[in-house]
Amino acid sequence: MGESPVRNAERLCLAHFWVAFGAFLFACVLGAWQMWVRSPLGAKIGTPGDYFMSVTAHGVSMAYVLTTFFIMGFGYFVAVTALNRPLPGWIWAWGAFWMGILGVVLALISIGSGHASVLFTFYPPLTANVWFYIGLVLVVAASWVWCALMLVAMHAWKVDNPGRPVPLAMFATVANAVMWLWTTVGVAAELLFQVIPASLGLVQTIDVGMSRTLFSWTLHAIVYFWLIPAYIAFYTLAPRAAGGRLYSDTMGRLTFILFLIYSLPVGMHHLLMDPEHGNGTKFIQVLLTAFVAAPTLLTIFTITASMEIAGRLRGGRGVFGWIATLPWKRPMVLAIGLAFVMLGFGGFGGIINMAYGMNAMVHNTSWVTAHFHLIFGGSVVIMYFAIAYEIWPRLTGRDHASLAPLRLQLWLWFTGMMVMTLPWHWLGLQGQWRRVSNFNYADPIIAAWGPWVVVSFVGGIILLTSAILFVWNLVTLHRSEVSAIAKPLYALAVHPPRRVPAALNGFGLWNVLVLVLMLLAYGFPIAQFVIEPSPAAIVHRVR
Amino acid sequence: MSDTPHEVHESRILRTELLWAFGVGIFVAASLSMIVFTALTLNVNPPSNVERIDPKTLHLSGEFAEQNLGTTVFGDGTVIVRAIATQFMFVPQCFAVPANRRVTLRFASPDVIHGLLITGTNVNTMVVPGFVAQVHTEFTRTGDLLMPCHEFCGQGHSEMWATVQVLPVDLFKPGPDGRVSCAKR
Amino acid sequence: MQSDESSAADSKVEVADEVDETALASVMRTVPLGAAVLAGATVALLVLGYLLIYTLVFIPRGTVG
Amino acid sequence: MTEQRPQQSDPHVLDQPWRIWSTIAVMGIVLVGILLGVIVIPVVQGRSAGIDAFTAICRALGILPGSPAVPQFTDRTPPTPVSQVVWTPDVLQILARADVAKGKAKVQEVCIACHGENGVSVATEYPHLAGQSGAAIYKQLHDYRTGSRVNPQMTDIAKALDEAVTADVAAYYAGQPQRNLNPVTLAVSPPAIVQLVELGDPRRNIPPCASCHRAGAGGPIEAPVLAEQRDEYLIQQLKLYASGQRRNDVYGRMRLIASRLTDEEIKGLAAYYRAGFR
C-alpha cells in the first residue's frame, strides 16, 4: 500500500469502523434478547430492571456509537479519497477518536451498573447518574472535532482549486457536518444547562417542557445525520458500482442542501402529542416536515435513473428491462435495491407519523418502532454494510475471496428486518405500545398480539445471524490472500459539473436560511418557556 | 450558437428533474391538503392544551383531588373524564365513557412524564408534569378498551395500564351527582 | 489505500470508467422513462396508501382535537 | 440559461438566481405554514365552536390553554387532599442539609422508647426505622402532624416537632445502618412472592413492589424502604390500607394494591422483606 498521503487514514478509518460494528453486534444481541423476553415464549424471564437496562444499551449503542463512529470513519475516508489529499489535523482526529472511546466506555459502564436506565432519549424528570451524560457529551464533542476537520479539509481544497466544484461526496459529508453542528445545539443545551446540573444534585427540579423541546430540536436532524452517509453511497458509490453514471450531479447537491434546510426546523413532529405546545406551532413544523420528504423523493428518482443508465448500458430493453440486467451480484447494487424497498415501507410509516392529527393513531406505538427500524435499521444500516464491503479492500489492501457470503448477509438483513417490522405496523395500529418489558398475555386484546410478537422475534433472530455473518465477513476479509486491485470509487455524473454556482458549492446562503427557519419554527416554542417556565418538576434520580 | 449535443442532454436532464420536482410538489400538497381539510371541517388537531398546573401540589388541587377523578356528566351534557397518571398506576384504573358522544379527557402527572393511548381509538397524548393534557374525542366503538402508559416512566412502566369501558348510550347512566363508574365485570 | 489518481472534479481527464460515450448518448435518449414510471408508481402508491389509511382507519376511530 | 463565456464564469454571478429563488421558496413555504397553522385553521375552527378569532389564535399559539375548536372547561371542585406533604425544592434542601446531631438528640429524648436504641424497634407494632428513607420518615411525621394519618401515640409527638427537627430526625434514622437481617427466611422466598415483587401481577393490575420500593428505582420520593422491616408491622399496615383506615397514600395507590392482595400474599411479602431483600 505504498507511501501515499493517505497512509495514516487507513488505521483511523478502520479504528472507527471496528468500534462502530463492535457496538452494533453487541446491540443486536440485546435487541434479540429483548424480543424474546417480551414475547409469550419468554414472558417470565428477566426483570423490568434488566429489560430497561438492555433497551438503554441497545439504543445508545445503535443510535450514538454505531452511527457517530461510522459517520466519522466514512467522513475521514471521503475527505482523503474524494479530495485526494492527506487529512488535515489527523492528530486531532485520533484525539477525538479516543475522547469518543472514553465517552462510550463511561456511558456503557454507567448503564451496566443499572444507574442509567433512562433509555437513549433520557427524558427528564427521570435522571441517570452523571457519568452516563458525561459519556454522551464526550461522544458528541468527538463528533464536533470531526465536523471541524471536515470543514477545514473542504476549505483547504477550495483554496487550492478556486472556482472548481467540490466533489459531491465531500460536499455531502460537509453538509452533514454543518447540519450536525446546527442540531447538536439542542441536546447540548439540554444536557449542559438542565440534565447534568440535575443529575449532580445542584438543582432539585427541572423544566420538563423546555427539555423536551430542546431535545426535539436534535431529535429529527440526528436521524438525517445517520442517513446522509447512506445517501452519499446512493449518489457517489452506487452508480459506478452498477457500471453507470450519476443521472444529475446538481440534483445530488440540491438534495443534500434540502436535507440541511428541512431537517432542522421540524423536530416538533416528535412532540405532536405533547400538551405544552399550541396546535399552530405544531402545524408549522408538520408543514415543514412534509417538505423534508422532498429530498428523499428526489433521490429515489435520480438514483433509479442512474441505475436505469447502468441497466440499459448492459443491454436492458423496454420500460423495466434494465432492472434484470443490473449486476445484482455486486453487493453495492443488491444493497441499493433492498435499501429502496425498505425506504419505501419506512417512508410510508413516516408520512403517517407526521400527519398532524393522525399522529394520535400511532404515537408511541409499535408503528413508530417499525418506522425507524425500517428506515434507520433497514435502509441506512444495510448501506453501512454495503459501504463497508465496498471500501474495506481499500483500507486493508485485501479483497473478498467470494461475494456470495456478502450477498447472503444482505439478504438475511433485509428478510429479518421485513419479518420483524411488518407485524409491528399491524400491532401498532391495534395499540401495542412501546418499551414493554412483559405483556399481560392474559388480557384478550394483548393475547391476540402474541403470535405476531413471536413472528417479530423470528425476524430478530434472522437479524442477529445476519449481524454475526457481517462481522465474520469483515474479519475473514482481513486475512484473505486476494490482494485488492485499485479501481476508481466515485461515480461520474452524466454531465460532470464544470462550473457550479457558489450556492451549490458552499453553505453560506443555506446557513442564513436555516437560521431564519429555526427562528420562525422554534423561536416561540422555546421562548414561551423563557418568558414563563413550565412549573418545575421534581427530579427523580435513577441511582 | 446552436446548442451542442452536450448542452441538449444537460437541459433535458434539468427539465426532467424539474418535472419530477413538480411531482414531489403534488405529493407534498396531497398529504398536506388532507390534513388541512380535516382540520377545517372536522376540527381534527393533535391534542394541545398549554394549561400549566404545578405537579408538586397536584394532589392538593380541587379538580385532580381523589374523589373528583373519573367520569362526570355536567348539567349541560358535557362529559369530562379526569385521571391521574402517576408512577405506575392510572387513577382511576377503570372509567366509563359514552359511545358516539363528545368526551373531554383531562390527565395530569404529579411525578414523571407518562403517556397514554386507548386501543382502537384516536385518544393519544403525552402526560407531561407541569401541564394538563386534554383530549377531545368521540368513542365510535363500544366495549372494554385498554389504556396503557406508552412512555417509559420507570421500572413499573409495563404494568401501568387502565381499562376504558365504552358504554352504549342507553347503558351510560350518570348518578345524581353526575358521576359514572365502571360496571363491575 | 490506493486513492484515485485524481478526484472526480479534477478538470483534467476524469477517472475513466468503462462507460463508452456513444452508448451513453443512445441510452440517454430513453433513460428517465423507466425511473419515472417506477418511482412515479411508488410515490403514487404511497399517496394512495396515505389517503386510504387517513379516511378508512383514522377518521372512523373518532375525531381528535 | 447559462450563456457561453470564454473564461471561467464567476460562481458568484451564477449565484444570483439561486440566491433569490431559494430565499423566496423557503420563506414562502414557512410563511404559508404560519398563515395556515396560526391564523386560518384556528379562526375557522373557532367559528364552529363559538370562539372568537383572537382567543382561537392565542390558543393555537399556546398563549391560552385549550383547543381552538372546543370551549375550555373550568373546574371549581374544592380540594380534599389525603396528605399535605409537598416535595418542593426547599423541603428537599432542608432534608439534604438536616443536622444529624440535633436529630440524634431529639431521638434519644423521644423516639427510643418505642423505636429502640438504634432504630431497631422494641415491639412488633412499632416499625424499625434504621436505614429508612429520610423522605419517607419526613412524610409520615408530616402526615401525623396534619392529621392525614392518625395514631394514638404518634399524633401528639409529631405535633410537637417543627419542620427542621422533623428533617433532622429523618436524617438521623436514614443514616443508621440496617443490622436486623433474618438469615432464616433469607433463603426461603416462594417464587410467587418473588414474582410479585419483581414483575407485579398484570392480571390484577398490580405494579411490581420493587418498581417503587427498591432504592434507586426512580419511583415516588416518599416510598419507604421495606427491607428488614418488622413483618407484623408490614402486615398490619397492608391490612389498614386494604380496609381504607389508613389513607395518607397519595392517590390511593397502596390502598388499591393492598385491597387486591390475598392474605397469604401479604404474609409472604412481609416475610420476604423481613428477610432483608432489597
PDB file of N, CA and C in Angstrom, chain A residues 1 4 6 10 77 82 84 164-165 240 243 245 247 297 301 304-305 308-309 312-313 319-320 322 344 348 351 355 357-358 361 394-395 429 486 488-490 492 498, chain C residues 1-7 9 11 14-19 21 23-24 27-28 30-39 43 46 49-50 53-54 57-58 61 64:
ATOM      1  N   MET A   1       0.828  -1.189   0.000  1.00  0.00           N
ATOM      2  CA  MET A   1       0.000   0.000   0.000  1.00  0.00           C
ATOM      3  C   MET A   1       0.876   1.259   0.000  1.00  0.00           C
ATOM      4  N   SER A   4       1.583   6.455   0.280  1.00  0.00           N
ATOM      5  CA  SER A   4       0.709   7.527  -0.272  1.00  0.00           C
ATOM      6  C   SER A   4       0.256   8.408   0.904  1.00  0.00           C
ATOM      7  N   VAL A   6      -2.244   8.989   2.152  1.00  0.00           N
ATOM      8  CA  VAL A   6      -3.403   8.576   2.966  1.00  0.00           C
ATOM      9  C   VAL A   6      -2.971   7.513   3.967  1.00  0.00           C
ATOM     10  N   GLU A  10      -5.862   5.074   6.831  1.00  0.00           N
ATOM     11  CA  GLU A  10      -6.417   3.707   6.867  1.00  0.00           C
ATOM     12  C   GLU A  10      -6.707   3.289   8.305  1.00  0.00           C
ATOM     13  N   PHE A  77     -12.591   8.929   5.398  1.00  0.00           N
ATOM     14  CA  PHE A  77     -12.274   8.206   4.160  1.00  0.00           C
ATOM     15  C   PHE A  77     -12.612   9.083   2.959  1.00  0.00           C
ATOM     16  N   ALA A  82     -11.865  11.440  -1.842  1.00  0.00           N
ATOM     17  CA  ALA A  82     -12.571  12.300  -2.815  1.00  0.00           C
ATOM     18  C   ALA A  82     -11.747  13.546  -3.100  1.00  0.00           C
ATOM     19  N   ASN A  84      -8.535  13.703  -2.555  1.00  0.00           N
ATOM     20  CA  ASN A  84      -7.215  13.213  -2.974  1.00  0.00           C
ATOM     21  C   ASN A  84      -6.107  14.039  -2.330  1.00  0.00           C
ATOM     22  N   ARG A 164     -13.568  25.646  -8.732  1.00  0.00           N
ATOM     23  CA  ARG A 164     -13.955  24.306  -9.218  1.00  0.00           C
ATOM     24  C   ARG A 164     -14.944  23.676  -8.230  1.00  0.00           C
ATOM     25  N   PRO A 165     -15.966  22.942  -8.718  1.00  0.00           N
ATOM     26  CA  PRO A 165     -16.957  22.376  -7.781  1.00  0.00           C
ATOM     27  C   PRO A 165     -16.319  21.330  -6.862  1.00  0.00           C
ATOM     28  N   ARG A 240     -21.325   3.994  -9.965  1.00  0.00           N
ATOM     29  CA  ARG A 240     -20.125   3.362 -10.554  1.00  0.00           C
ATOM     30  C   ARG A 240     -20.140   1.860 -10.293  1.00  0.00           C
ATOM     31  N   GLY A 243     -21.960   0.190 -12.787  1.00  0.00           N
ATOM     32  CA  GLY A 243     -21.423   0.340 -14.143  1.00  0.00           C
ATOM     33  C   GLY A 243     -22.128   1.419 -14.929  1.00  0.00           C
ATOM     34  N   ARG A 245     -23.668   5.897 -14.780  1.00  0.00           N
ATOM     35  CA  ARG A 245     -23.252   7.265 -14.403  1.00  0.00           C
ATOM     36  C   ARG A 245     -24.341   7.845 -13.490  1.00  0.00           C
ATOM     37  N   TYR A 247     -27.124  10.296 -12.653  1.00  0.00           N
ATOM     38  CA  TYR A 247     -28.030  10.968 -13.586  1.00  0.00           C
ATOM     39  C   TYR A 247     -27.839  12.486 -13.533  1.00  0.00           C
ATOM     40  N   LEU A 297     -37.571  11.975  -2.062  1.00  0.00           N
ATOM     41  CA  LEU A 297     -38.264  11.653  -3.318  1.00  0.00           C
ATOM     42  C   LEU A 297     -37.381  12.026  -4.511  1.00  0.00           C
ATOM     43  N   PHE A 301     -35.770   9.178  -7.410  1.00  0.00           N
ATOM     44  CA  PHE A 301     -35.858   9.340  -8.875  1.00  0.00           C
ATOM     45  C   PHE A 301     -34.453   9.382  -9.469  1.00  0.00           C
ATOM     46  N   THR A 304     -32.691   5.986  -9.170  1.00  0.00           N
ATOM     47  CA  THR A 304     -33.301   4.966 -10.043  1.00  0.00           C
ATOM     48  C   THR A 304     -32.906   5.250 -11.492  1.00  0.00           C
ATOM     49  N   ALA A 305     -32.873   6.561 -11.841  1.00  0.00           N
ATOM     50  CA  ALA A 305     -32.464   6.907 -13.218  1.00  0.00           C
ATOM     51  C   ALA A 305     -31.004   6.483 -13.432  1.00  0.00           C
ATOM     52  N   GLU A 308     -30.957   2.986 -14.002  1.00  0.00           N
ATOM     53  CA  GLU A 308     -31.510   2.688 -15.330  1.00  0.00           C
ATOM     54  C   GLU A 308     -30.419   2.847 -16.383  1.00  0.00           C
ATOM     55  N   ILE A 309     -29.588   3.905 -16.204  1.00  0.00           N
ATOM     56  CA  ILE A 309     -28.481   4.096 -17.156  1.00  0.00           C
ATOM     57  C   ILE A 309     -27.603   2.847 -17.165  1.00  0.00           C
ATOM     58  N   ARG A 312     -29.441  -0.148 -18.778  1.00  0.00           N
ATOM     59  CA  ARG A 312     -29.582  -0.079 -20.244  1.00  0.00           C
ATOM     60  C   ARG A 312     -28.234  -0.243 -20.921  1.00  0.00           C
ATOM     61  N   LEU A 313     -27.164   0.292 -20.263  1.00  0.00           N
ATOM     62  CA  LEU A 313     -25.826   0.113 -20.865  1.00  0.00           C
ATOM     63  C   LEU A 313     -25.470  -1.368 -20.934  1.00  0.00           C
ATOM     64  N   VAL A 319     -39.424  -0.737 -20.779  1.00  0.00           N
ATOM     65  CA  VAL A 319     -39.577   0.177 -19.640  1.00  0.00           C
ATOM     66  C   VAL A 319     -38.826  -0.360 -18.417  1.00  0.00           C
ATOM     67  N   PHE A 320     -38.969  -1.667 -18.163  1.00  0.00           N
ATOM     68  CA  PHE A 320     -38.324  -2.190 -16.944  1.00  0.00           C
ATOM     69  C   PHE A 320     -37.221  -3.210 -17.247  1.00  0.00           C
ATOM     70  N   TRP A 322     -34.255  -2.841 -17.863  1.00  0.00           N
ATOM     71  CA  TRP A 322     -32.963  -2.509 -17.273  1.00  0.00           C
ATOM     72  C   TRP A 322     -32.810  -3.084 -15.854  1.00  0.00           C
ATOM     73  N   GLY A 344     -39.060   2.529   1.098  1.00  0.00           N
ATOM     74  CA  GLY A 344     -40.461   2.731   0.708  1.00  0.00           C
ATOM     75  C   GLY A 344     -41.390   2.432   1.875  1.00  0.00           C
ATOM     76  N   PHE A 348     -43.308   5.265   4.120  1.00  0.00           N
ATOM     77  CA  PHE A 348     -44.778   5.265   4.248  1.00  0.00           C
ATOM     78  C   PHE A 348     -45.158   5.413   5.730  1.00  0.00           C
ATOM     79  N   ILE A 351     -44.793   9.076   6.748  1.00  0.00           N
ATOM     80  CA  ILE A 351     -45.848  10.019   6.309  1.00  0.00           C
ATOM     81  C   ILE A 351     -47.034   9.914   7.253  1.00  0.00           C
ATOM     82  N   ALA A 355     -48.544  13.146  10.113  1.00  0.00           N
ATOM     83  CA  ALA A 355     -49.762  13.779   9.582  1.00  0.00           C
ATOM     84  C   ALA A 355     -50.573  14.450  10.687  1.00  0.00           C
ATOM     85  N   GLY A 357     -52.954  15.542  13.049  1.00  0.00           N
ATOM     86  CA  GLY A 357     -53.871  14.858  13.968  1.00  0.00           C
ATOM     87  C   GLY A 357     -53.721  13.354  13.897  1.00  0.00           C
ATOM     88  N   MET A 358     -53.389  12.809  12.700  1.00  0.00           N
ATOM     89  CA  MET A 358     -53.351  11.339  12.577  1.00  0.00           C
ATOM     90  C   MET A 358     -52.236  10.747  13.430  1.00  0.00           C
ATOM     91  N   MET A 361     -53.077   8.351  16.120  1.00  0.00           N
ATOM     92  CA  MET A 361     -53.387   6.945  15.876  1.00  0.00           C
ATOM     93  C   MET A 361     -52.165   6.069  16.179  1.00  0.00           C
ATOM     94  N   ARG A 394      -9.975  -1.195   0.096  1.00  0.00           N
ATOM     95  CA  ARG A 394      -9.060  -0.027   0.044  1.00  0.00           C
ATOM     96  C   ARG A 394      -8.355   0.164   1.375  1.00  0.00           C
ATOM     97  N   LEU A 395      -9.042  -0.185   2.455  1.00  0.00           N
ATOM     98  CA  LEU A 395      -8.447   0.064   3.781  1.00  0.00           C
ATOM     99  C   LEU A 395      -7.455  -1.040   4.140  1.00  0.00           C
ATOM    100  N   LEU A 429     -51.100  -0.345  14.923  1.00  0.00           N
ATOM    101  CA  LEU A 429     -52.435   0.198  14.655  1.00  0.00           C
ATOM    102  C   LEU A 429     -53.428  -0.300  15.696  1.00  0.00           C
ATOM    103  N   ALA A 486      -6.570  -1.679  -7.331  1.00  0.00           N
ATOM    104  CA  ALA A 486      -7.156  -0.346  -7.115  1.00  0.00           C
ATOM    105  C   ALA A 486      -8.106  -0.041  -8.252  1.00  0.00           C
ATOM    106  N   PRO A 488     -11.284   2.704  -9.455  1.00  0.00           N
ATOM    107  CA  PRO A 488     -11.859   4.003  -9.014  1.00  0.00           C
ATOM    108  C   PRO A 488     -13.178   3.780  -8.267  1.00  0.00           C
ATOM    109  N   LEU A 489     -13.471   4.720  -7.404  1.00  0.00           N
ATOM    110  CA  LEU A 489     -14.580   4.516  -6.461  1.00  0.00           C
ATOM    111  C   LEU A 489     -15.767   5.402  -6.793  1.00  0.00           C
ATOM    112  N   TYR A 490     -15.475   6.683  -6.992  1.00  0.00           N
ATOM    113  CA  TYR A 490     -16.600   7.634  -7.023  1.00  0.00           C
ATOM    114  C   TYR A 490     -17.202   7.700  -8.423  1.00  0.00           C
ATOM    115  N   LEU A 492     -19.112   9.037 -11.793  1.00  0.00           N
ATOM    116  CA  LEU A 492     -19.094  10.245 -12.635  1.00  0.00           C
ATOM    117  C   LEU A 492     -20.536  10.599 -12.946  1.00  0.00           C
ATOM    118  N   ARG A 498     -18.929  21.498 -14.442  1.00  0.00           N
ATOM    119  CA  ARG A 498     -17.728  22.342 -14.734  1.00  0.00           C
ATOM    120  C   ARG A 498     -17.763  23.551 -13.808  1.00  0.00           C
TER     121      ARG A 498
ATOM    122  N   MET C   1      -3.690   2.313   0.922  1.00  0.00           N
ATOM    123  CA  MET C   1      -5.004   2.570   0.329  1.00  0.00           C
ATOM    124  C   MET C   1      -4.745   3.363  -0.960  1.00  0.00           C
ATOM    125  N   GLN C   2      -5.178   2.786  -2.029  1.00  0.00           N
ATOM    126  CA  GLN C   2      -4.888   3.412  -3.334  1.00  0.00           C
ATOM    127  C   GLN C   2      -5.943   4.492  -3.571  1.00  0.00           C
ATOM    128  N   SER C   3      -5.536   5.760  -3.459  1.00  0.00           N
ATOM    129  CA  SER C   3      -6.573   6.784  -3.717  1.00  0.00           C
ATOM    130  C   SER C   3      -6.691   6.945  -5.229  1.00  0.00           C
ATOM    131  N   ASP C   4      -7.813   7.515  -5.662  1.00  0.00           N
ATOM    132  CA  ASP C   4      -7.976   7.677  -7.116  1.00  0.00           C
ATOM    133  C   ASP C   4      -6.849   8.531  -7.652  1.00  0.00           C
ATOM    134  N   GLU C   5      -6.473   8.298  -8.890  1.00  0.00           N
ATOM    135  CA  GLU C   5      -5.382   9.112  -9.447  1.00  0.00           C
ATOM    136  C   GLU C   5      -5.789  10.584  -9.317  1.00  0.00           C
ATOM    137  N   SER C   6      -7.052  10.888  -9.575  1.00  0.00           N
ATOM    138  CA  SER C   6      -7.437  12.305  -9.396  1.00  0.00           C
ATOM    139  C   SER C   6      -8.924  12.316  -9.045  1.00  0.00           C
ATOM    140  N   SER C   7      -9.337  13.320  -8.311  1.00  0.00           N
ATOM    141  CA  SER C   7     -10.742  13.306  -7.811  1.00  0.00           C
ATOM    142  C   SER C   7     -11.660  13.542  -9.004  1.00  0.00           C
ATOM    143  N   ALA C   9     -13.675  15.646  -9.640  1.00  0.00           N
ATOM    144  CA  ALA C   9     -13.914  17.000 -10.160  1.00  0.00           C
ATOM    145  C   ALA C   9     -12.675  17.533 -10.883  1.00  0.00           C
ATOM    146  N   SER C  11     -10.321  18.751 -13.333  1.00  0.00           N
ATOM    147  CA  SER C  11     -10.742  19.134 -14.702  1.00  0.00           C
ATOM    148  C   SER C  11      -9.924  18.380 -15.735  1.00  0.00           C
ATOM    149  N   GLU C  14     -11.343  12.909 -16.273  1.00  0.00           N
ATOM    150  CA  GLU C  14     -11.985  12.225 -15.121  1.00  0.00           C
ATOM    151  C   GLU C  14     -11.450  10.800 -15.059  1.00  0.00           C
ATOM    152  N   VAL C  15     -11.668  10.224 -13.904  1.00  0.00           N
ATOM    153  CA  VAL C  15     -11.214   8.830 -13.787  1.00  0.00           C
ATOM    154  C   VAL C  15     -12.089   8.022 -14.744  1.00  0.00           C
ATOM    155  N   ALA C  16     -11.463   7.520 -15.751  1.00  0.00           N
ATOM    156  CA  ALA C  16     -12.267   6.849 -16.796  1.00  0.00           C
ATOM    157  C   ALA C  16     -12.998   5.671 -16.179  1.00  0.00           C
ATOM    158  N   ASP C  17     -14.184   5.442 -16.649  1.00  0.00           N
ATOM    159  CA  ASP C  17     -14.832   4.165 -16.285  1.00  0.00           C
ATOM    160  C   ASP C  17     -15.202   3.507 -17.609  1.00  0.00           C
ATOM    161  N   GLU C  18     -15.680   2.286 -17.518  1.00  0.00           N
ATOM    162  CA  GLU C  18     -15.765   1.526 -18.776  1.00  0.00           C
ATOM    163  C   GLU C  18     -16.996   1.973 -19.570  1.00  0.00           C
ATOM    164  N   VAL C  19     -17.639   3.109 -19.146  1.00  0.00           N
ATOM    165  CA  VAL C  19     -18.831   3.570 -19.883  1.00  0.00           C
ATOM    166  C   VAL C  19     -18.354   4.223 -21.174  1.00  0.00           C
ATOM    167  N   GLU C  21     -18.935   6.560 -24.369  1.00  0.00           N
ATOM    168  CA  GLU C  21     -19.744   7.778 -24.535  1.00  0.00           C
ATOM    169  C   GLU C  21     -20.883   7.597 -25.531  1.00  0.00           C
ATOM    170  N   ALA C  23     -22.476   4.877 -26.434  1.00  0.00           N
ATOM    171  CA  ALA C  23     -23.543   4.041 -25.851  1.00  0.00           C
ATOM    172  C   ALA C  23     -24.316   4.872 -24.848  1.00  0.00           C
ATOM    173  N   LEU C  24     -23.596   5.704 -24.063  1.00  0.00           N
ATOM    174  CA  LEU C  24     -24.275   6.539 -23.068  1.00  0.00           C
ATOM    175  C   LEU C  24     -25.227   7.494 -23.774  1.00  0.00           C
ATOM    176  N   VAL C  27     -28.274   5.658 -24.839  1.00  0.00           N
ATOM    177  CA  VAL C  27     -29.086   5.252 -23.662  1.00  0.00           C
ATOM    178  C   VAL C  27     -29.810   6.468 -23.114  1.00  0.00           C
ATOM    179  N   MET C  28     -29.113   7.611 -23.128  1.00  0.00           N
ATOM    180  CA  MET C  28     -29.710   8.802 -22.502  1.00  0.00           C
ATOM    181  C   MET C  28     -30.969   9.250 -23.230  1.00  0.00           C
ATOM    182  N   THR C  30     -33.509   7.414 -23.804  1.00  0.00           N
ATOM    183  CA  THR C  30     -34.754   6.864 -23.204  1.00  0.00           C
ATOM    184  C   THR C  30     -34.695   6.908 -21.672  1.00  0.00           C
ATOM    185  N   VAL C  31     -33.519   7.225 -21.111  1.00  0.00           N
ATOM    186  CA  VAL C  31     -33.269   6.879 -19.693  1.00  0.00           C
ATOM    187  C   VAL C  31     -34.366   7.229 -18.713  1.00  0.00           C
ATOM    188  N   PRO C  32     -34.770   8.440 -18.484  1.00  0.00           N
ATOM    189  CA  PRO C  32     -35.545   8.536 -17.227  1.00  0.00           C
ATOM    190  C   PRO C  32     -36.918   7.892 -17.326  1.00  0.00           C
ATOM    191  N   LEU C  33     -37.264   7.322 -18.450  1.00  0.00           N
ATOM    192  CA  LEU C  33     -38.610   6.738 -18.612  1.00  0.00           C
ATOM    193  C   LEU C  33     -38.834   5.658 -17.551  1.00  0.00           C
ATOM    194  N   GLY C  34     -37.940   4.668 -17.505  1.00  0.00           N
ATOM    195  CA  GLY C  34     -38.116   3.576 -16.540  1.00  0.00           C
ATOM    196  C   GLY C  34     -38.139   4.111 -15.120  1.00  0.00           C
ATOM    197  N   ALA C  35     -37.200   5.014 -14.810  1.00  0.00           N
ATOM    198  CA  ALA C  35     -37.132   5.569 -13.445  1.00  0.00           C
ATOM    199  C   ALA C  35     -38.399   6.349 -13.133  1.00  0.00           C
ATOM    200  N   ALA C  36     -38.848   7.130 -14.123  1.00  0.00           N
ATOM    201  CA  ALA C  36     -40.051   7.951 -13.864  1.00  0.00           C
ATOM    202  C   ALA C  36     -41.238   7.044 -13.594  1.00  0.00           C
ATOM    203  N   VAL C  37     -41.377   5.987 -14.396  1.00  0.00           N
ATOM    204  CA  VAL C  37     -42.541   5.089 -14.216  1.00  0.00           C
ATOM    205  C   VAL C  37     -42.433   4.383 -12.858  1.00  0.00           C
ATOM    206  N   LEU C  38     -41.246   3.828 -12.567  1.00  0.00           N
ATOM    207  CA  LEU C  38     -41.096   3.060 -11.318  1.00  0.00           C
ATOM    208  C   LEU C  38     -41.259   3.974 -10.102  1.00  0.00           C
ATOM    209  N   ALA C  39     -40.505   5.073 -10.100  1.00  0.00           N
ATOM    210  CA  ALA C  39     -40.570   5.969  -8.933  1.00  0.00           C
ATOM    211  C   ALA C  39     -41.944   6.625  -8.848  1.00  0.00           C
ATOM    212  N   VAL C  43     -44.457   6.444  -5.674  1.00  0.00           N
ATOM    213  CA  VAL C  43     -44.933   7.628  -4.946  1.00  0.00           C
ATOM    214  C   VAL C  43     -46.455   7.675  -4.981  1.00  0.00           C
ATOM    215  N   LEU C  46     -47.703   5.380  -2.460  1.00  0.00           N
ATOM    216  CA  LEU C  46     -47.560   5.920  -1.099  1.00  0.00           C
ATOM    217  C   LEU C  46     -48.696   6.893  -0.795  1.00  0.00           C
ATOM    218  N   GLY C  49     -51.956   5.037  -0.395  1.00  0.00           N
ATOM    219  CA  GLY C  49     -51.989   4.348   0.910  1.00  0.00           C
ATOM    220  C   GLY C  49     -52.252   5.332   2.033  1.00  0.00           C
ATOM    221  N   TYR C  50     -51.586   6.471   1.962  1.00  0.00           N
ATOM    222  CA  TYR C  50     -51.765   7.501   2.998  1.00  0.00           C
ATOM    223  C   TYR C  50     -53.224   7.956   3.047  1.00  0.00           C
ATOM    224  N   ILE C  53     -55.490   5.113   4.454  1.00  0.00           N
ATOM    225  CA  ILE C  53     -55.402   4.931   5.918  1.00  0.00           C
ATOM    226  C   ILE C  53     -56.042   6.133   6.607  1.00  0.00           C
ATOM    227  N   TYR C  54     -55.841   7.324   6.031  1.00  0.00           N
ATOM    228  CA  TYR C  54     -56.401   8.524   6.666  1.00  0.00           C
ATOM    229  C   TYR C  54     -57.933   8.420   6.726  1.00  0.00           C
ATOM    230  N   VAL C  57     -59.095   4.305   8.230  1.00  0.00           N
ATOM    231  CA  VAL C  57     -58.666   3.799   9.539  1.00  0.00           C
ATOM    232  C   VAL C  57     -58.705   4.935  10.572  1.00  0.00           C
ATOM    233  N   PHE C  58     -58.173   6.097  10.199  1.00  0.00           N
ATOM    234  CA  PHE C  58     -58.043   7.185  11.177  1.00  0.00           C
ATOM    235  C   PHE C  58     -59.390   7.842  11.481  1.00  0.00           C
ATOM    236  N   ARG C  61     -62.147   6.222  13.596  1.00  0.00           N
ATOM    237  CA  ARG C  61     -61.901   5.986  15.025  1.00  0.00           C
ATOM    238  C   ARG C  61     -62.349   7.170  15.897  1.00  0.00           C
ATOM    239  N   VAL C  64     -60.278  13.789  16.815  1.00  0.00           N
ATOM    240  CA  VAL C  64     -59.379  14.038  17.968  1.00  0.00           C
ATOM    241  C   VAL C  64     -59.004  15.513  17.888  1.00  0.00           C
TER     242      VAL C  64
END
